[in-house]
Short mmCIF file of C-alpha atoms (C1' of nucleotides) in Angstrom, two decimals:
data_model
loop_
_atom_site.label_atom_id
_atom_site.label_comp_id
_atom_site.label_asym_id
_atom_site.label_seq_id
_atom_site.Cartn_x
_atom_site.Cartn_y
_atom_site.Cartn_z
CA MET A 1 -11.41 31.78 -4.25
CA LYS A 2 -10.08 32.27 -0.78
CA ARG A 3 -10.15 29.97 2.12
CA GLY A 4 -8.98 30.09 5.68
CA TYR A 5 -6.99 27.64 7.65
CA HIS A 6 -9.47 24.91 6.96
CA HIS A 7 -10.15 23.88 3.45
CA GLY A 8 -13.74 22.78 3.49
CA ASN A 9 -13.62 19.70 1.33
CA LEU A 10 -10.01 18.83 0.90
CA ARG A 11 -10.66 15.16 0.35
CA GLN A 12 -12.59 15.66 -2.84
CA ALA A 13 -10.32 18.50 -3.92
CA LEU A 14 -7.38 16.11 -3.74
CA VAL A 15 -9.24 13.53 -5.77
CA GLU A 16 -9.91 16.09 -8.44
CA ALA A 17 -6.33 17.34 -8.45
CA ALA A 18 -5.21 13.75 -8.84
CA LEU A 19 -7.62 13.30 -11.72
CA THR A 20 -6.17 16.08 -13.80
CA LEU A 21 -2.62 14.98 -13.02
CA ILE A 22 -3.36 11.41 -13.98
CA ALA A 23 -5.03 12.49 -17.19
CA GLU A 24 -1.95 14.55 -18.04
CA ARG A 25 0.86 12.28 -16.99
CA GLY A 26 -0.60 8.85 -16.48
CA PRO A 27 -1.21 7.02 -13.22
CA THR A 28 2.46 6.36 -12.53
CA GLY A 29 3.42 9.93 -13.27
CA PHE A 30 1.07 11.27 -10.66
CA THR A 31 2.59 12.31 -7.35
CA LEU A 32 1.01 12.96 -4.00
CA SER A 33 3.05 16.12 -3.50
CA GLU A 34 1.90 17.64 -6.73
CA ALA A 35 -1.71 16.84 -6.02
CA ALA A 36 -1.32 18.55 -2.64
CA LYS A 37 0.23 21.59 -4.23
CA GLN A 38 -2.55 21.81 -6.78
CA ALA A 39 -5.06 21.75 -3.94
CA ASP A 40 -3.14 24.56 -2.23
CA VAL A 41 -2.14 22.45 0.68
CA THR A 42 0.95 20.92 2.29
CA PRO A 43 1.75 17.32 1.30
CA ALA A 44 1.37 16.32 4.92
CA ALA A 45 -2.25 17.45 4.88
CA VAL A 46 -3.06 14.62 2.49
CA TYR A 47 -2.53 12.17 5.31
CA ARG A 48 -5.54 13.52 7.17
CA HIS A 49 -7.71 12.05 4.43
CA PHE A 50 -5.80 9.20 2.85
CA ALA A 51 -3.43 6.53 4.09
CA GLY A 52 -0.95 7.52 1.42
CA ARG A 53 -0.35 7.94 -2.25
CA GLU A 54 -1.77 4.59 -3.31
CA ASP A 55 -4.86 5.04 -1.22
CA LEU A 56 -5.62 8.31 -2.98
CA LEU A 57 -5.11 6.61 -6.32
CA ALA A 58 -7.48 3.84 -5.29
CA GLU A 59 -10.14 6.35 -4.33
CA VAL A 60 -9.90 7.89 -7.79
CA ALA A 61 -10.37 4.47 -9.34
CA ARG A 62 -13.26 3.70 -7.00
CA GLN A 63 -15.11 6.83 -8.00
CA GLY A 64 -14.37 5.96 -11.60
CA TYR A 65 -15.96 2.56 -11.30
CA ASP A 66 -18.99 4.14 -9.69
CA ILE A 67 -19.47 6.56 -12.56
CA PHE A 68 -18.72 3.86 -15.08
CA ALA A 69 -21.27 1.46 -13.63
CA ALA A 70 -23.91 4.18 -13.50
CA LEU A 71 -23.23 5.16 -17.09
CA MET A 72 -23.49 1.58 -18.20
CA GLU A 73 -26.73 1.05 -16.33
CA TYR A 74 -28.14 4.17 -17.87
CA ALA A 75 -27.06 3.17 -21.36
CA TYR A 76 -28.37 -0.34 -20.98
CA ASP A 77 -31.70 0.93 -19.70
CA ASP A 78 -32.98 -2.53 -18.79
CA GLY A 79 -32.70 -3.72 -22.35
CA LYS A 80 -34.97 -1.13 -23.85
CA PRO A 81 -35.97 -0.56 -26.55
CA SER A 82 -34.46 -3.86 -27.65
CA ALA A 83 -31.72 -6.15 -26.40
CA LEU A 84 -29.69 -5.31 -29.47
CA ALA A 85 -30.05 -1.55 -29.25
CA ALA A 86 -29.34 -1.60 -25.53
CA PHE A 87 -26.22 -3.63 -26.08
CA GLU A 88 -24.88 -1.32 -28.73
CA SER A 89 -25.64 1.57 -26.46
CA THR A 90 -23.39 0.15 -23.75
CA GLY A 91 -20.59 -0.15 -26.27
CA ARG A 92 -20.90 3.51 -27.12
CA ALA A 93 -21.08 4.35 -23.42
CA TYR A 94 -17.78 2.61 -22.84
CA LEU A 95 -15.98 4.82 -25.28
CA ALA A 96 -17.80 7.92 -24.13
CA PHE A 97 -16.65 7.21 -20.60
CA ALA A 98 -13.04 6.78 -21.70
CA ARG A 99 -13.18 10.06 -23.54
CA LYS A 100 -14.98 12.08 -20.92
CA TYR A 101 -13.22 10.70 -17.85
CA PRO A 102 -9.65 9.98 -18.95
CA GLY A 103 -8.23 10.36 -15.44
CA HIS A 104 -10.72 7.88 -14.03
CA TYR A 105 -10.20 5.53 -16.94
CA MET A 106 -6.44 5.50 -16.51
CA ALA A 107 -6.67 5.00 -12.77
CA MET A 108 -9.02 2.10 -13.35
CA PHE A 109 -7.35 0.29 -16.21
CA GLU A 110 -3.77 1.48 -16.45
CA SER A 111 -2.61 2.02 -12.91
CA GLY A 112 -1.88 -1.57 -12.03
CA LEU A 113 -3.66 -1.14 -8.71
CA SER A 114 -3.91 -4.40 -6.88
CA LEU A 115 -7.54 -5.33 -6.46
CA ASN A 116 -6.48 -7.61 -3.65
CA ALA A 117 -5.08 -4.72 -1.66
CA PHE A 118 -8.33 -2.78 -2.00
CA PRO A 119 -11.26 -5.16 -1.59
CA ASP A 120 -13.88 -2.45 -1.91
CA LEU A 121 -12.32 -1.52 -5.22
CA ALA A 122 -12.66 -5.08 -6.45
CA LEU A 123 -16.30 -5.02 -5.43
CA VAL A 124 -17.28 -1.93 -7.35
CA ALA A 125 -15.21 -3.05 -10.35
CA GLU A 126 -17.09 -6.30 -10.41
CA LYS A 127 -20.38 -4.47 -10.29
CA ALA A 128 -19.46 -2.40 -13.33
CA ARG A 129 -18.34 -5.44 -15.23
CA SER A 130 -21.56 -7.26 -14.49
CA VAL A 131 -23.66 -4.67 -16.28
CA LEU A 132 -22.01 -5.35 -19.59
CA GLU A 133 -22.21 -9.05 -19.00
CA LYS A 134 -25.91 -8.80 -18.29
CA ALA A 135 -26.42 -6.97 -21.56
CA ALA A 136 -24.46 -9.65 -23.37
CA ALA A 137 -26.42 -12.44 -21.71
CA LYS A 138 -29.74 -10.88 -22.60
CA LEU A 139 -28.72 -10.39 -26.17
CA SER A 140 -27.36 -13.87 -26.60
CA GLU A 141 -30.75 -15.29 -25.70
CA GLN A 142 -31.81 -14.30 -29.17
CA MET A 143 -29.36 -16.69 -30.68
CA PRO A 144 -29.92 -20.35 -31.45
CA GLU A 145 -28.67 -22.16 -28.41
CA SER A 146 -26.40 -24.40 -30.44
CA ARG A 147 -23.94 -21.72 -31.45
CA ARG A 148 -24.38 -19.38 -28.59
CA PRO A 149 -21.04 -18.52 -27.05
CA PRO A 150 -20.89 -18.15 -23.27
CA PRO A 151 -22.05 -14.63 -22.40
CA ALA A 152 -18.85 -14.09 -20.46
CA MET A 153 -16.87 -14.68 -23.63
CA PHE A 154 -19.21 -12.57 -25.65
CA SER A 155 -18.78 -9.61 -23.36
CA ALA A 156 -15.05 -10.22 -23.04
CA HIS A 157 -14.72 -9.84 -26.80
CA VAL A 158 -16.55 -6.55 -26.81
CA LEU A 159 -14.63 -5.33 -23.80
CA ALA A 160 -11.33 -6.27 -25.39
CA MET A 161 -12.09 -4.51 -28.64
CA SER A 162 -13.35 -1.43 -26.83
CA HIS A 163 -10.30 -1.25 -24.61
CA GLY A 164 -8.00 -1.83 -27.54
CA VAL A 165 -9.61 0.98 -29.50
CA VAL A 166 -9.22 3.32 -26.56
CA GLU A 167 -5.59 2.45 -25.97
CA LEU A 168 -4.44 2.33 -29.55
CA TYR A 169 -6.59 4.87 -31.33
CA MET A 170 -7.97 7.31 -28.81
CA ARG A 171 -4.81 8.02 -26.88
CA GLY A 172 -1.67 9.61 -28.25
CA ALA A 173 -3.37 12.91 -28.72
CA PRO A 174 -1.14 14.94 -31.01
CA GLY A 175 1.52 12.83 -32.73
CA ALA A 176 -0.28 9.59 -33.32
CA LYS A 177 -2.24 9.12 -36.46
CA SER A 178 -5.67 7.71 -35.88
CA PRO A 179 -6.85 6.44 -39.25
CA PHE A 180 -10.49 6.60 -38.16
CA PRO A 181 -12.46 8.30 -35.43
CA PRO A 182 -12.39 5.82 -32.55
CA GLU A 183 -16.14 5.95 -32.15
CA ASP A 184 -16.71 4.95 -35.78
CA LEU A 185 -14.02 2.33 -35.60
CA LEU A 186 -15.57 0.65 -32.59
CA GLU A 187 -19.12 0.92 -33.86
CA ALA A 188 -18.14 -0.73 -37.13
CA GLY A 189 -16.11 -3.39 -35.36
CA ILE A 190 -18.90 -4.34 -33.01
CA GLY A 191 -21.32 -4.33 -35.91
CA ILE A 192 -19.23 -6.82 -37.82
CA TYR A 193 -18.82 -8.92 -34.71
CA LEU A 194 -22.57 -9.01 -34.06
CA ARG A 195 -23.16 -9.96 -37.66
CA GLY A 196 -20.76 -12.83 -37.13
CA LEU A 197 -22.99 -13.99 -34.32
CA GLY A 198 -26.03 -13.81 -36.56
CA LEU A 199 -27.52 -11.02 -34.51
CA LEU A 200 -27.51 -8.60 -37.39
CA PRO A 201 -28.64 -9.26 -40.96
CA PRO A 202 -25.70 -10.04 -43.21
CA ASP A 203 -26.12 -7.09 -45.55
CA CYS A 204 -26.91 -4.03 -43.51
CA MET B 1 30.88 -15.51 -15.52
CA LYS B 2 33.83 -13.21 -14.92
CA ARG B 3 34.92 -10.18 -16.81
CA GLY B 4 37.70 -7.67 -16.50
CA TYR B 5 37.58 -3.94 -16.64
CA HIS B 6 35.86 -4.01 -19.98
CA HIS B 7 32.56 -5.67 -20.27
CA GLY B 8 32.54 -7.01 -23.77
CA ASN B 9 29.05 -6.23 -24.86
CA LEU B 10 27.63 -3.88 -22.32
CA ARG B 11 25.20 -2.27 -24.73
CA GLN B 12 23.23 -5.43 -25.28
CA ALA B 13 23.62 -6.50 -21.67
CA LEU B 14 21.92 -3.26 -20.63
CA VAL B 15 19.11 -3.83 -23.09
CA GLU B 16 18.54 -7.25 -21.63
CA ALA B 17 18.66 -6.00 -18.07
CA ALA B 18 16.11 -3.35 -19.02
CA LEU B 19 13.93 -6.02 -20.57
CA THR B 20 13.60 -8.06 -17.42
CA LEU B 21 13.04 -4.95 -15.32
CA ILE B 22 10.34 -3.69 -17.65
CA ALA B 23 8.66 -7.06 -17.71
CA GLU B 24 8.63 -7.04 -13.90
CA ARG B 25 7.73 -3.48 -13.09
CA GLY B 26 6.43 -1.91 -16.26
CA PRO B 27 8.12 0.67 -18.48
CA THR B 28 7.70 3.52 -16.02
CA GLY B 29 8.99 1.46 -13.13
CA PHE B 30 12.23 0.72 -14.89
CA THR B 31 15.26 2.76 -13.83
CA LEU B 32 18.58 3.29 -15.50
CA SER B 33 20.44 2.78 -12.24
CA GLU B 34 18.88 -0.58 -11.63
CA ALA B 35 19.60 -1.75 -15.14
CA ALA B 36 23.21 -0.74 -14.65
CA LYS B 37 23.41 -2.62 -11.38
CA GLN B 38 21.93 -5.70 -12.94
CA ALA B 39 24.58 -5.53 -15.66
CA ASP B 40 27.24 -5.24 -12.95
CA VAL B 41 28.24 -1.78 -13.94
CA THR B 42 28.18 1.77 -12.64
CA PRO B 43 25.20 3.92 -13.72
CA ALA B 44 27.64 6.30 -15.37
CA ALA B 45 28.82 3.54 -17.68
CA VAL B 46 25.41 3.50 -19.35
CA TYR B 47 26.20 6.87 -20.88
CA ARG B 48 28.97 5.33 -22.98
CA HIS B 49 26.25 3.54 -24.92
CA PHE B 50 23.06 5.52 -24.59
CA ALA B 51 22.15 9.17 -24.39
CA GLY B 52 20.17 8.49 -21.24
CA ARG B 53 17.34 6.57 -19.75
CA GLU B 54 14.81 7.26 -22.47
CA ASP B 55 17.25 6.37 -25.18
CA LEU B 56 17.80 2.97 -23.63
CA LEU B 57 14.07 2.47 -23.39
CA ALA B 58 13.71 3.40 -27.04
CA GLU B 59 16.34 0.87 -28.04
CA VAL B 60 14.40 -1.82 -26.23
CA ALA B 61 11.28 -0.84 -28.14
CA ARG B 62 13.19 -0.71 -31.41
CA GLN B 63 14.46 -4.23 -30.98
CA GLY B 64 10.94 -5.25 -30.06
CA TYR B 65 9.50 -3.90 -33.26
CA ASP B 66 12.20 -5.71 -35.22
CA ILE B 67 11.34 -9.02 -33.63
CA PHE B 68 7.64 -8.31 -33.94
CA ALA B 69 7.86 -7.50 -37.63
CA ALA B 70 9.94 -10.58 -38.32
CA LEU B 71 7.48 -12.77 -36.44
CA MET B 72 4.58 -11.31 -38.34
CA GLU B 73 6.32 -11.78 -41.68
CA TYR B 74 7.07 -15.35 -40.78
CA ALA B 75 3.51 -16.05 -39.66
CA TYR B 76 2.04 -14.42 -42.72
CA ASP B 77 4.32 -16.37 -45.01
CA ASP B 78 3.27 -14.47 -48.11
CA GLY B 79 -0.32 -15.52 -47.75
CA LYS B 80 0.31 -19.25 -47.85
CA PRO B 81 -1.39 -21.62 -47.74
CA SER B 82 -4.40 -19.33 -48.05
CA ALA B 83 -5.12 -15.69 -47.37
CA LEU B 84 -7.45 -16.72 -44.60
CA ALA B 85 -5.07 -19.13 -42.90
CA ALA B 86 -2.21 -16.67 -43.18
CA PHE B 87 -4.30 -13.96 -41.63
CA GLU B 88 -5.34 -16.07 -38.71
CA SER B 89 -1.75 -17.05 -38.25
CA THR B 90 -0.72 -13.41 -37.80
CA GLY B 91 -3.37 -13.02 -35.14
CA ARG B 92 -1.93 -15.90 -33.22
CA ALA B 93 1.56 -14.52 -33.73
CA TYR B 94 0.51 -11.25 -32.14
CA LEU B 95 -0.49 -12.94 -28.92
CA ALA B 96 2.50 -15.25 -28.98
CA PHE B 97 4.75 -12.23 -29.20
CA ALA B 98 3.05 -10.53 -26.29
CA ARG B 99 3.45 -13.64 -24.20
CA LYS B 100 7.01 -14.46 -25.13
CA TYR B 101 8.42 -10.94 -25.15
CA PRO B 102 6.55 -9.09 -22.42
CA GLY B 103 9.36 -6.60 -21.85
CA HIS B 104 9.49 -5.71 -25.51
CA TYR B 105 5.74 -5.56 -25.74
CA MET B 106 5.45 -3.18 -22.81
CA ALA B 107 8.22 -0.94 -24.09
CA MET B 108 6.48 -0.81 -27.45
CA PHE B 109 2.88 -0.31 -26.45
CA GLU B 110 2.78 0.84 -22.85
CA SER B 111 5.75 3.11 -22.41
CA GLY B 112 4.31 6.21 -23.96
CA LEU B 113 7.51 6.76 -25.93
CA SER B 114 7.17 9.63 -28.32
CA LEU B 115 7.57 8.39 -31.85
CA ASN B 116 8.37 11.93 -32.84
CA ALA B 117 11.40 12.03 -30.60
CA PHE B 118 12.75 8.82 -32.08
CA PRO B 119 12.20 8.84 -35.84
CA ASP B 120 13.90 5.50 -36.41
CA LEU B 121 11.50 4.00 -33.91
CA ALA B 122 8.55 5.34 -35.85
CA LEU B 123 9.99 3.80 -38.99
CA VAL B 124 10.36 0.29 -37.67
CA ALA B 125 6.98 0.51 -35.93
CA GLU B 126 5.36 1.42 -39.20
CA LYS B 127 7.03 -1.51 -40.89
CA ALA B 128 5.62 -3.93 -38.33
CA ARG B 129 2.17 -2.46 -38.67
CA SER B 130 2.25 -2.75 -42.43
CA VAL B 131 2.61 -6.51 -42.32
CA LEU B 132 -0.71 -6.97 -40.62
CA GLU B 133 -2.31 -4.47 -42.92
CA LYS B 134 -0.99 -6.33 -45.95
CA ALA B 135 -2.52 -9.53 -44.62
CA ALA B 136 -5.81 -7.76 -44.10
CA ALA B 137 -5.74 -6.24 -47.58
CA LYS B 138 -5.03 -9.57 -49.21
CA LEU B 139 -7.81 -11.24 -47.32
CA SER B 140 -10.35 -8.57 -48.03
CA GLU B 141 -9.89 -9.11 -51.75
CA GLN B 142 -11.96 -12.21 -51.27
CA MET B 143 -14.93 -10.16 -50.27
CA PRO B 144 -17.51 -8.67 -52.53
CA GLU B 145 -16.32 -5.17 -53.22
CA SER B 146 -19.57 -3.61 -52.16
CA ARG B 147 -19.27 -4.41 -48.49
CA ARG B 148 -15.53 -4.56 -48.19
CA PRO B 149 -14.35 -2.35 -45.35
CA PRO B 150 -11.11 -0.44 -45.86
CA PRO B 151 -8.24 -2.80 -45.07
CA ALA B 152 -6.86 -0.26 -42.62
CA MET B 153 -10.08 -0.50 -40.64
CA PHE B 154 -10.15 -4.23 -40.94
CA SER B 155 -6.68 -4.56 -39.49
CA ALA B 156 -7.35 -1.90 -36.86
CA HIS B 157 -10.23 -4.00 -35.56
CA VAL B 158 -8.08 -7.07 -35.25
CA LEU B 159 -5.26 -5.10 -33.71
CA ALA B 160 -7.61 -3.52 -31.19
CA MET B 161 -9.11 -6.81 -30.12
CA SER B 162 -5.70 -8.44 -29.87
CA HIS B 163 -4.30 -5.61 -27.81
CA GLY B 164 -7.37 -5.56 -25.61
CA VAL B 165 -7.10 -9.26 -24.95
CA VAL B 166 -3.45 -8.88 -24.00
CA GLU B 167 -4.05 -5.97 -21.67
CA LEU B 168 -7.19 -7.20 -20.01
CA TYR B 169 -6.84 -10.95 -19.97
CA MET B 170 -3.20 -11.86 -20.31
CA ARG B 171 -1.74 -9.48 -17.79
CA GLY B 172 -2.46 -9.41 -14.09
CA ALA B 173 -0.71 -12.70 -13.56
CA PRO B 174 -1.74 -13.83 -10.10
CA GLY B 175 -4.76 -11.93 -8.77
CA ALA B 176 -6.77 -11.33 -11.88
CA LYS B 177 -9.27 -13.87 -13.01
CA SER B 178 -9.04 -14.67 -16.66
CA PRO B 179 -12.29 -16.41 -17.54
CA PHE B 180 -10.76 -17.96 -20.65
CA PRO B 181 -7.27 -18.63 -21.93
CA PRO B 182 -6.37 -15.50 -23.87
CA GLU B 183 -5.39 -17.48 -26.92
CA ASP B 184 -8.78 -19.16 -27.11
CA LEU B 185 -10.55 -15.93 -26.40
CA LEU B 186 -8.83 -14.12 -29.24
CA GLU B 187 -9.14 -16.99 -31.67
CA ALA B 188 -12.87 -17.20 -31.05
CA GLY B 189 -13.28 -13.46 -31.26
CA ILE B 190 -11.47 -13.15 -34.56
CA GLY B 191 -13.42 -16.12 -35.86
CA ILE B 192 -16.71 -14.43 -35.11
CA TYR B 193 -15.46 -11.19 -36.61
CA LEU B 194 -14.40 -12.90 -39.83
CA ARG B 195 -17.76 -14.61 -40.03
CA GLY B 196 -19.33 -11.20 -39.76
CA LEU B 197 -17.36 -10.21 -42.82
CA GLY B 198 -18.59 -13.28 -44.68
CA LEU B 199 -15.10 -14.73 -44.83
CA LEU B 200 -16.06 -17.79 -42.87
CA PRO B 201 -19.12 -19.95 -43.35
CA PRO B 202 -21.85 -19.03 -40.89
CA ASP B 203 -22.00 -22.37 -39.12
CA CYS B 204 -18.49 -23.62 -38.54
"C1'" DT C 1 58.79 -9.27 -30.55
"C1'" DG C 2 58.88 -5.12 -27.83
"C1'" DT C 3 57.83 -0.50 -26.70
"C1'" DA C 4 55.26 4.17 -26.79
"C1'" DC C 5 51.23 6.04 -27.05
"C1'" DA C 6 46.36 7.10 -28.42
"C1'" DT C 7 41.88 5.56 -27.77
"C1'" DC C 8 38.34 3.53 -25.48
"C1'" DA C 9 35.22 1.87 -21.77
"C1'" DG C 10 34.94 1.69 -17.47
"C1'" DT C 11 35.06 3.87 -12.21
"C1'" DG C 12 33.67 6.47 -8.20
"C1'" DA C 13 32.40 10.51 -6.16
"C1'" DA C 14 29.40 14.13 -6.31
"C1'" DC C 15 25.31 17.07 -7.60
"C1'" DG C 16 20.61 18.70 -7.18
"C1'" DC C 17 16.03 17.10 -7.17
"C1'" DG C 18 11.55 15.60 -5.92
"C1'" DC C 19 9.58 12.00 -3.80
"C1'" DG C 20 6.61 9.78 0.23
"C1'" DT C 21 6.26 9.96 4.87
"C1'" DT C 22 6.75 11.40 10.12
"C1'" DC C 23 6.30 14.54 13.70
"C1'" DA C 24 5.48 18.07 16.98
"C1'" DC C 25 3.04 22.05 16.41
"C1'" DT C 26 -0.92 25.47 16.00
"C1'" DG C 27 -4.85 27.90 14.33
"C1'" DA C 28 -9.86 27.22 13.56
"C1'" DT C 29 -14.10 25.07 14.70
"C1'" DG C 30 -17.65 23.27 17.47
"C1'" DT C 31 -19.69 22.00 21.88
"C1'" DA C 32 -20.99 22.11 27.01
"C1'" DC C 33 -22.39 24.80 30.45
"C1'" DT D 1 -24.75 35.41 24.91
"C1'" DG D 2 -20.22 34.36 26.68
"C1'" DT D 3 -16.52 31.49 28.11
"C1'" DA D 4 -13.53 27.10 28.62
"C1'" DC D 5 -12.05 23.54 26.42
"C1'" DA D 6 -11.75 19.37 23.33
"C1'" DT D 7 -11.36 18.16 18.74
"C1'" DC D 8 -10.09 18.64 14.30
"C1'" DA D 9 -7.51 19.90 10.04
"C1'" DG D 10 -4.11 22.15 8.77
"C1'" DT D 11 1.36 23.74 8.90
"C1'" DG D 12 6.30 23.52 8.27
"C1'" DA D 13 10.45 21.42 9.01
"C1'" DA D 14 12.87 17.39 8.62
"C1'" DC D 15 14.14 12.57 7.20
"C1'" DG D 16 16.14 9.14 4.21
"C1'" DC D 17 15.97 7.52 -0.37
"C1'" DG D 18 16.83 6.60 -5.11
"C1'" DC D 19 16.82 8.85 -9.13
"C1'" DG D 20 19.29 10.74 -13.64
"C1'" DT D 21 23.17 12.94 -14.87
"C1'" DT D 22 28.13 15.19 -14.82
"C1'" DC D 23 32.90 14.96 -14.30
"C1'" DA D 24 37.69 14.12 -13.80
"C1'" DC D 25 39.90 9.98 -13.47
"C1'" DT D 26 42.16 5.41 -14.72
"C1'" DG D 27 42.80 0.81 -16.23
"C1'" DA D 28 42.60 -2.02 -20.47
"C1'" DT D 29 42.98 -2.48 -25.31
"C1'" DG D 30 44.77 -1.86 -29.76
"C1'" DT D 31 47.90 0.18 -33.07
"C1'" DA D 32 52.35 2.16 -35.20
"C1'" DC D 33 56.88 1.57 -35.65
#
DNA sequence: TGTACATCAGTGAACGCGCGTTCACTGATGTAC
DNA sequence: TGTACATCAGTGAACGCGCGTTCACTGATGTAC
C-alpha cells in the first residue's frame, strides 16, 4: 500500500496504531513516537491531528466508549425478550467487548485518563454507563419493593464483578492460570447473584 | 534524621520509597531514580541491593503478598466463630488491605509483573490466594452437594467482585464519583451472592 | 588497646536511549479566475 | 483547460529531559593479630 506525501486519513490511522500498541503494552507503555512510526509518519505529523500524546489516548478511549455504548444498547435491545434475558445479555456483552476490543478497554479503564481534563470523554462514558443502569433498573422492578436494592448499586455489583473477571482472569494471556473460562465464570457469578436477589428460581 | 556514609538499612528504605511513589503514580510511573532520590541516595546505590528496577518492584509485591496472606489468615481465624462469619471477614480484609496498602496492592495486581520471571513471587502469591480458597471450601461444605459450585469458582467470584470494587469504586480519589462507600458496596454484593448460594436466609 | 588490612556500601560521572514537543521548511492539493 | 496562488499536511532536524545502567573510585566498617 503506497501513499504520496499526504496520507489520506492519518488521524484514524494513528488511532488504530495506538490501539494495537495499547493492547500489546498497556496504556502507559504506549508512546506517541511509536504510533507515528507504525503509521509510517514522522512524530511531528501527529500534532496536525492531536494536541499531544494524551489527546490521542483520549480519542482512543472516546471511540471505545462509543462502541461500548452501542454494543450495550444492542445487547439490551429495549428489554426484549424479557428484562431478565436482556440484562444477562448486557453482562455477556461487557465481556465480549473486553475480549474483542482490548486496546479500547485498556484505554477506557486502565489508562487513568482524567475525565475532568476531557469533558467530552466524561459525557460519552456516562452514556455507556447509563445503559447498564437502565437494564438494572428495569429488572429490579420485578422485585418486591421492600428488598429492592437501589438500581445504581445493583448495576455497580455487576460492573464490579465483570471488571474483576476481566482483570484477573481474562488478562495475563500465557503465564497466568485461569481456572475457568472467563465467560463461564462471569455467567455463573451473575446467575448466583441474581438468584440472591430472588430474580431466578433457587434451583435452576 | 542524619546518617553518615552508610545508610543503615537502605534496602528497606528503598522499598518504602517505592511504595509511596507507586501509590502516587502507579506501578508504571514509578522510577528507580526517584526512589533513590527519596531515600537520599545515588541511583547507582540501588544496585547494591537490587538487580534493577524490576527487581525492586518485585520485592515490593513480595512484601505485599506476605502482608496480604497474613491479614487473610488473621481474618479467617481458622473458620471461627463460624464458616460464614470467617468468610465474610476475609472479604472485608481484602478491601481493608487495598485501602491501607495501596502501594503494595498496585504492585501486586496492577504492575503486570511476570510471575514466571520471579518464581518466589509466584509462590507467595499462591499462598495468599489459597487462604481465600480455603475459606470458600469450608463454607461450601454447608451447601447441599448437588448445587455446590467448585470452591475455586466460588472464591474466584468473590475475588473478582472485590477487585472490581477496588478498581472501579475505591480508586480515582478526587474526580470520580463513587455512588456508595466501597466497603458497603462490597458487603452488600457478597451478601446477595451468598444468598444466591443459599448460605444466607432469603430475607435478611 | 592499637594498628593493618580486607570488605562493604556508598559516590559521582558518564553512557546511550527514546521520549514528547517545537520549528522552519516544503511538497501536494484545491480553488479562483 | 490552464495558470497563480493560498492552504494544508507532511518532513526532518533539533531541543531538553529523565530514564536505567555501568564503572572506577573512595570513605566507613569490621576483623585479625
